[in-house]
Coordinates of C-alpha atoms in Angstrom, one line a residue:
X94 CA 51.1 -63.1 -77.1
X95 CA 52.4 -60.1 -76.3
X96 CA 49.0 -58.5 -74.8
X97 CA 48.6 -60.8 -72.9
X98 CA 52.1 -60.4 -71.6
X99 CA 51.4 -56.2 -71.6
X100 CA 47.6 -57.8 -70.0
X101 CA 49.5 -59.3 -66.9
X102 CA 52.1 -56.6 -65.5
X103 CA 49.7 -54.7 -65.8
X104 CA 48.1 -56.9 -63.0
X105 CA 51.4 -57.4 -61.3
X106 CA 51.4 -53.5 -61.2
X107 CA 48.1 -53.5 -59.8
X108 CA 48.7 -56.2 -57.3
X109 CA 52.2 -54.6 -56.2
X110 CA 50.3 -51.3 -55.5
X111 CA 47.4 -52.5 -53.6
X112 CA 49.9 -54.6 -51.4
X113 CA 51.6 -51.7 -51.0
X114 CA 49.0 -49.5 -50.7
X115 CA 47.7 -52.1 -47.0
X116 CA 50.9 -52.2 -45.8
X117 CA 51.6 -48.8 -45.7
X118 CA 49.8 -48.0 -42.5
X119 CA 50.8 -51.0 -40.7
X120 CA 54.8 -50.4 -41.6
X121 CA 53.6 -46.2 -40.2
X122 CA 52.7 -48.2 -37.4
X123 CA 55.0 -50.1 -36.8
X124 CA 57.6 -47.1 -37.1
X125 CA 56.3 -45.4 -34.5
X126 CA 57.4 -43.3 -32.9
X127 CA 59.6 -41.3 -34.9
X128 CA 59.0 -38.1 -33.1
X129 CA 58.4 -36.3 -29.9
X130 CA 55.1 -36.6 -28.3
X131 CA 52.9 -34.0 -27.3
X132 CA 51.2 -34.2 -24.5
X133 CA 48.2 -32.3 -23.5
X134 CA 47.4 -31.2 -19.8
X135 CA 45.0 -28.2 -17.9
X136 CA 47.4 -27.6 -15.4
X137 CA 48.7 -24.1 -14.9
X138 CA 52.0 -23.5 -13.5
X139 CA 53.4 -25.3 -10.1
X140 CA 50.3 -27.6 -10.0
X141 CA 51.3 -30.5 -8.2
X142 CA 49.6 -33.0 -10.5
X143 CA 51.5 -30.9 -13.4
X144 CA 55.0 -31.7 -12.5
X145 CA 54.4 -35.3 -11.5
X146 CA 52.7 -35.6 -15.2
X147 CA 55.7 -34.2 -16.3
X148 CA 58.2 -37.1 -14.4
X149 CA 55.7 -39.6 -15.2
X150 CA 56.0 -38.7 -19.6
X151 CA 59.6 -37.9 -18.9
X152 CA 60.5 -41.2 -17.9
X153 CA 58.4 -43.0 -20.4
X154 CA 59.5 -41.3 -23.4
X155 CA 63.2 -42.6 -22.8
X156 CA 60.9 -46.4 -22.6
X157 CA 59.6 -45.7 -26.0
X158 CA 63.0 -44.1 -27.4
X159 CA 60.9 -40.2 -28.5
X160 CA 61.0 -37.2 -26.0
X161 CA 57.3 -36.3 -24.5
X162 CA 56.6 -33.0 -23.8
X163 CA 54.1 -30.8 -21.6
X164 CA 52.1 -28.7 -23.5
X165 CA 49.1 -26.6 -20.7
X166 CA 46.0 -25.9 -22.1
X167 CA 44.3 -24.7 -18.5
X168 CA 41.0 -23.1 -18.9
X169 CA 37.1 -24.0 -18.7
X170 CA 37.1 -25.9 -15.9
X171 CA 39.4 -28.5 -17.4
X172 CA 37.9 -28.3 -20.7
X173 CA 39.9 -26.6 -23.0
X174 CA 42.9 -29.7 -23.0
X175 CA 39.8 -31.8 -22.7
X176 CA 38.5 -30.5 -26.4
X177 CA 42.8 -30.5 -27.4
X178 CA 43.1 -34.2 -26.8
X179 CA 39.3 -34.7 -28.0
X180 CA 40.2 -33.1 -31.7
X181 CA 44.1 -34.4 -31.8
X182 CA 45.6 -36.4 -34.6
X183 CA 45.0 -40.4 -34.0
X184 CA 48.2 -41.5 -35.1
X185 CA 49.5 -41.8 -31.5
X186 CA 52.0 -37.9 -31.5
X187 CA 49.2 -36.6 -29.2
X188 CA 48.3 -37.7 -25.9
X189 CA 46.7 -36.1 -22.7
X190 CA 46.1 -36.0 -19.4
X191 CA 42.0 -36.7 -17.5
X192 CA 41.6 -36.6 -13.9
X193 CA 38.0 -37.2 -12.6
X194 CA 37.5 -33.1 -13.1
X195 CA 37.6 -33.6 -16.2
X196 CA 35.9 -37.3 -16.3
X197 CA 33.7 -37.4 -13.8
X198 CA 32.9 -34.1 -12.1
X199 CA 32.5 -32.1 -15.5
X200 CA 30.1 -34.4 -17.0
X201 CA 27.6 -35.3 -13.7
X202 CA 27.6 -31.3 -12.9
X203 CA 27.3 -30.2 -16.4
X204 CA 25.1 -31.5 -19.5
X205 CA 25.7 -29.3 -22.5
X206 CA 29.2 -30.4 -21.9
X207 CA 30.0 -32.8 -25.6
X208 CA 32.0 -35.1 -24.9
X209 CA 31.4 -39.0 -23.4
X210 CA 34.7 -39.4 -21.3
X211 CA 34.6 -42.7 -22.3
X212 CA 33.2 -42.9 -26.0
X213 CA 35.2 -40.0 -27.2
X214 CA 38.4 -41.3 -25.8
X215 CA 41.6 -43.7 -26.0
X216 CA 41.9 -44.9 -22.4
X217 CA 45.5 -45.5 -22.0
X218 CA 46.5 -46.1 -18.6
X219 CA 44.9 -44.9 -14.7
X220 CA 48.1 -43.1 -12.7
X221 CA 47.4 -42.1 -9.4
X222 CA 45.2 -41.4 -7.4
X223 CA 44.8 -40.2 -3.5
X224 CA 40.9 -39.8 -1.2
X225 CA 39.9 -37.3 0.9
X226 CA 39.6 -36.1 4.4
X227 CA 37.0 -34.4 5.6
X228 CA 38.2 -31.8 8.0
X229 CA 36.2 -29.3 10.5
X230 CA 37.0 -26.6 12.7
X231 CA 36.7 -28.5 16.5
X232 CA 34.9 -25.3 17.5
X233 CA 31.6 -26.0 15.6
X234 CA 30.9 -28.9 17.5
X235 CA 30.7 -31.5 14.3
X236 CA 32.1 -35.4 14.5
X237 CA 30.0 -36.8 12.1
X238 CA 29.6 -36.2 8.0
X239 CA 25.4 -35.7 9.4
X240 CA 26.6 -33.2 11.3
X241 CA 27.9 -31.4 8.8
X242 CA 25.2 -31.9 6.0
X243 CA 22.5 -31.6 9.1
X244 CA 24.3 -27.8 9.8
X245 CA 24.4 -26.9 5.6
X246 CA 20.8 -27.7 5.6
X247 CA 19.4 -25.4 8.6
X248 CA 21.3 -22.8 7.3
X249 CA 22.2 -22.4 3.4
X250 CA 25.1 -20.7 1.9
X251 CA 26.6 -19.7 6.1
X252 CA 28.5 -22.5 6.3
X253 CA 31.7 -21.9 4.3
X254 CA 34.4 -24.1 3.2
X255 CA 38.1 -23.8 1.8
X256 CA 39.0 -23.8 -1.6
X257 CA 42.8 -24.2 -2.6
X258 CA 43.4 -22.5 -6.3
X259 CA 46.6 -22.9 -7.3
X260 CA 46.4 -22.8 -11.7
X261 CA 45.5 -20.0 -13.9
X262 CA 41.9 -19.5 -15.9
X263 CA 38.6 -18.6 -13.8
X264 CA 37.2 -18.9 -10.4
X265 CA 39.3 -17.0 -7.9
X266 CA 36.9 -15.7 -5.3
X267 CA 34.4 -16.2 -3.3
X268 CA 31.1 -17.5 -4.1
X269 CA 28.6 -21.0 -3.4
X270 CA 26.9 -23.2 -6.0
X271 CA 28.4 -24.7 -8.4
X272 CA 32.6 -24.7 -9.1
X273 CA 32.1 -27.0 -13.0
X274 CA 33.4 -23.6 -14.8
X275 CA 36.5 -22.6 -11.9
X276 CA 39.9 -23.4 -12.3
X277 CA 42.6 -25.9 -13.3
X278 CA 44.1 -27.3 -10.8
X279 CA 43.6 -30.4 -8.2
X280 CA 41.7 -28.1 -6.1
X281 CA 38.8 -28.1 -8.6
X282 CA 37.7 -31.4 -8.2
X283 CA 37.4 -31.2 -4.2
X284 CA 35.0 -27.6 -5.2
X285 CA 32.9 -30.1 -7.7
X286 CA 33.5 -33.0 -4.8
X287 CA 31.5 -31.0 -2.8
X288 CA 29.1 -29.9 -5.5
X289 CA 27.8 -33.5 -5.5
X290 CA 27.6 -33.4 -1.8
X291 CA 25.5 -30.7 -2.3
X292 CA 23.1 -32.7 -4.8
X293 CA 22.9 -35.5 -3.5
X294 CA 21.9 -34.6 0.6
X295 CA 20.3 -30.6 -0.1
X296 CA 22.3 -29.1 2.1
X297 CA 24.4 -25.5 0.4
X298 CA 27.7 -24.8 2.1
X299 CA 30.0 -21.8 0.3
X300 CA 33.5 -21.6 -1.1
X301 CA 36.7 -19.7 0.0
X302 CA 38.9 -19.2 -1.9
X303 CA 43.1 -19.7 -1.1
X304 CA 45.7 -19.4 -3.2
X305 CA 47.3 -22.9 -2.2
X306 CA 46.7 -26.0 -0.3
X307 CA 49.1 -24.2 2.9
X308 CA 47.1 -21.2 2.9
X309 CA 43.7 -23.3 2.6
X310 CA 45.0 -25.4 5.8
X311 CA 45.1 -22.1 8.2
X312 CA 42.3 -20.7 7.2
X313 CA 40.6 -24.3 8.4
X314 CA 43.0 -24.0 12.2
X315 CA 41.4 -20.0 11.6
X316 CA 38.1 -20.7 12.2
X317 CA 37.5 -18.8 9.2
X318 CA 36.3 -21.5 7.1
X319 CA 34.3 -23.8 8.4
X320 CA 35.6 -27.4 6.2
X321 CA 37.9 -28.1 3.8
X322 CA 38.8 -32.1 1.6
X323 CA 42.8 -32.4 1.9
X324 CA 44.9 -35.1 2.0
X325 CA 44.9 -37.6 4.7
X326 CA 49.2 -37.2 5.4
X327 CA 48.8 -33.2 5.4
X328 CA 46.0 -33.3 8.2
X329 CA 46.9 -36.0 10.3
X330 CA 48.8 -34.5 12.4
X331 CA 45.9 -31.4 13.1
X332 CA 44.4 -33.9 14.1
X333 CA 46.6 -35.7 16.7
X334 CA 46.8 -32.2 17.9
X335 CA 43.4 -31.2 18.8
X336 CA 43.6 -28.5 16.0
X337 CA 41.3 -30.1 13.1
X338 CA 38.4 -32.8 13.6
X339 CA 38.8 -35.4 11.1
X340 CA 34.5 -36.1 10.3
X341 CA 35.1 -38.9 7.5
X342 CA 37.2 -40.1 4.7
X343 CA 36.6 -40.8 1.0
X344 CA 37.0 -44.6 -0.8
X345 CA 36.8 -47.4 0.0
X346 CA 39.5 -48.7 2.8
X347 CA 40.2 -46.7 5.4
X348 CA 43.1 -43.8 5.9
X349 CA 47.2 -45.4 7.3
X350 CA 47.9 -41.6 8.6
X351 CA 43.7 -42.0 9.9
X352 CA 42.9 -45.4 11.0
X353 CA 40.7 -44.1 13.6
X354 CA 38.4 -41.9 11.5
X355 CA 35.5 -44.3 9.6
X356 CA 35.1 -43.7 5.9
X357 CA 32.1 -42.0 4.2
X358 CA 30.3 -45.3 3.3
X359 CA 30.6 -46.3 6.8
X360 CA 28.3 -44.2 7.5
X361 CA 26.3 -44.2 5.0
X362 CA 27.1 -41.4 1.9
X363 CA 27.5 -44.5 0.0
X364 CA 26.6 -42.0 -3.1
X365 CA 29.3 -40.0 -3.2
X366 CA 32.3 -41.0 -5.3
X367 CA 35.9 -41.2 -3.8
X368 CA 39.1 -38.8 -4.4
X369 CA 40.8 -37.7 -6.7
X370 CA 43.2 -38.9 -9.2
X371 CA 45.2 -38.2 -12.5
X372 CA 45.1 -40.5 -15.6
X373 CA 45.8 -40.5 -19.6
X374 CA 43.8 -40.9 -22.7
X375 CA 44.4 -40.1 -26.5
X376 CA 41.9 -39.1 -29.0
X377 CA 39.7 -42.1 -30.4
X378 CA 40.5 -44.1 -33.5
X379 CA 44.4 -44.1 -32.4
X380 CA 45.9 -47.8 -33.6
X381 CA 45.5 -50.1 -31.2
X382 CA 49.2 -51.4 -31.2
X383 CA 50.5 -47.8 -30.4
X384 CA 47.7 -47.2 -28.1
X385 CA 49.3 -50.3 -26.2
X386 CA 52.6 -49.3 -26.1
X387 CA 51.6 -45.6 -25.1
X388 CA 49.8 -47.2 -22.3
X389 CA 52.8 -50.1 -21.7
X390 CA 55.4 -46.8 -21.3
X391 CA 52.7 -45.2 -19.2
X392 CA 52.3 -47.5 -16.5
X393 CA 56.3 -48.9 -16.6
X394 CA 57.2 -45.6 -15.8
X395 CA 54.9 -45.3 -12.9
X396 CA 55.9 -48.4 -11.2
X397 CA 59.9 -47.1 -11.9
X398 CA 61.4 -46.5 -8.2
X399 CA 62.0 -42.8 -8.0
X400 CA 58.3 -41.8 -10.0
X401 CA 56.9 -43.8 -7.8
X402 CA 58.6 -42.0 -4.8
X403 CA 57.6 -38.7 -6.5
X404 CA 54.4 -39.3 -6.6
X405 CA 54.0 -40.7 -3.1
X406 CA 56.1 -37.8 -2.0
X407 CA 53.2 -35.0 -3.1
X408 CA 50.4 -37.3 -1.0
X409 CA 48.8 -39.6 -3.9
X410 CA 49.2 -43.7 -4.6
X411 CA 50.4 -45.5 -7.8
X412 CA 47.5 -47.0 -9.6
X413 CA 49.4 -48.0 -13.1
X414 CA 46.0 -49.3 -14.1
X415 CA 46.0 -51.0 -17.6
X416 CA 42.4 -49.1 -20.0
X417 CA 40.4 -52.2 -19.0
X418 CA 40.6 -51.2 -15.8
X419 CA 40.9 -47.8 -16.4
X420 CA 37.1 -47.7 -17.8
X421 CA 36.1 -49.5 -15.2
X422 CA 36.3 -46.6 -12.5
X423 CA 35.3 -44.5 -14.5
X424 CA 32.6 -46.0 -15.4
X425 CA 31.3 -46.9 -11.5
X426 CA 32.3 -43.5 -10.7
X427 CA 29.8 -42.0 -12.7
X428 CA 27.6 -44.4 -12.0
X429 CA 28.1 -43.1 -8.7
X430 CA 28.0 -39.8 -9.5
X431 CA 24.8 -39.1 -11.2
X432 CA 23.0 -41.4 -8.8
X433 CA 24.2 -39.2 -6.2
X434 CA 22.7 -35.6 -8.4
X435 CA 19.4 -37.3 -9.7
X436 CA 18.2 -38.8 -5.5
X437 CA 19.5 -35.4 -4.3
X438 CA 17.8 -33.2 -6.7
X439 CA 19.6 -31.6 -9.1
X440 CA 23.0 -29.6 -9.4
X441 CA 23.6 -27.2 -7.0
X442 CA 22.7 -23.3 -8.3

């Protein structure tokens, strides 16, 4: 009888230990967040997108009850930050920023990049985005994207485009061909967009680097370069005054500041990806309930009036899309970009 009592006690202790072990992860997840959350970004000092990311995560941290602090990891065309996010602990205390550069352009233009933006990350929220206006020097005589592409085919590498490089890292200077390894800032998206345009059409253009968007735009107005990609609101006054010619706009619809300018799709360039966007991701395998709370806090922060106003003043549009819509956007942009490069004969060298 005494032996049976001892056996029952051992079984009871074992069961309780198993229950405690099973309950520990759940309790830990329920207690999350218990300390500050790190946010890895690829932007360098002074980058506009980096400032907006800080505004978003500051408010999201307030909603979660723990501060979120930003850690800049510029370099290698966003690869440094992207790898740091992918390899971070999967406990919800490290998330990061993934934009169209690291999610679309780099994987499409660099087959050796080593990551899948959909399979190797937990997507949290698509934050904000901006379409481009493609503007040109009116003295060149181009009126449409077809005119620009034809000129880039006839004289490969002769026509220059402005590239605003406002971040630290490699890639400063001038040159032609792919920019997949250059810089870390928003300018990278426009440079890589031109790479996809070249791969699609066979045209070849030469890149000229400027330290910021204002100087890049002035170089275009002065005639130093032939064309540039820029925020529609920024170039609309120059288009109206005749100082620049708008050849087209990216995106599915015409844009308010340039309603008279046709989209690229309207002009027959249907395979090109859209503009630039910034999203938030976590390492793969983050607990579902933690990912859901992160996503909710980030999207709620993006919809906060003062955060929204700051983003819109910088020329972006708030998206605040949940993970499934974010994944659909990445999937669609990847498909269009890969198809464009494939049909165009490959990446320009």
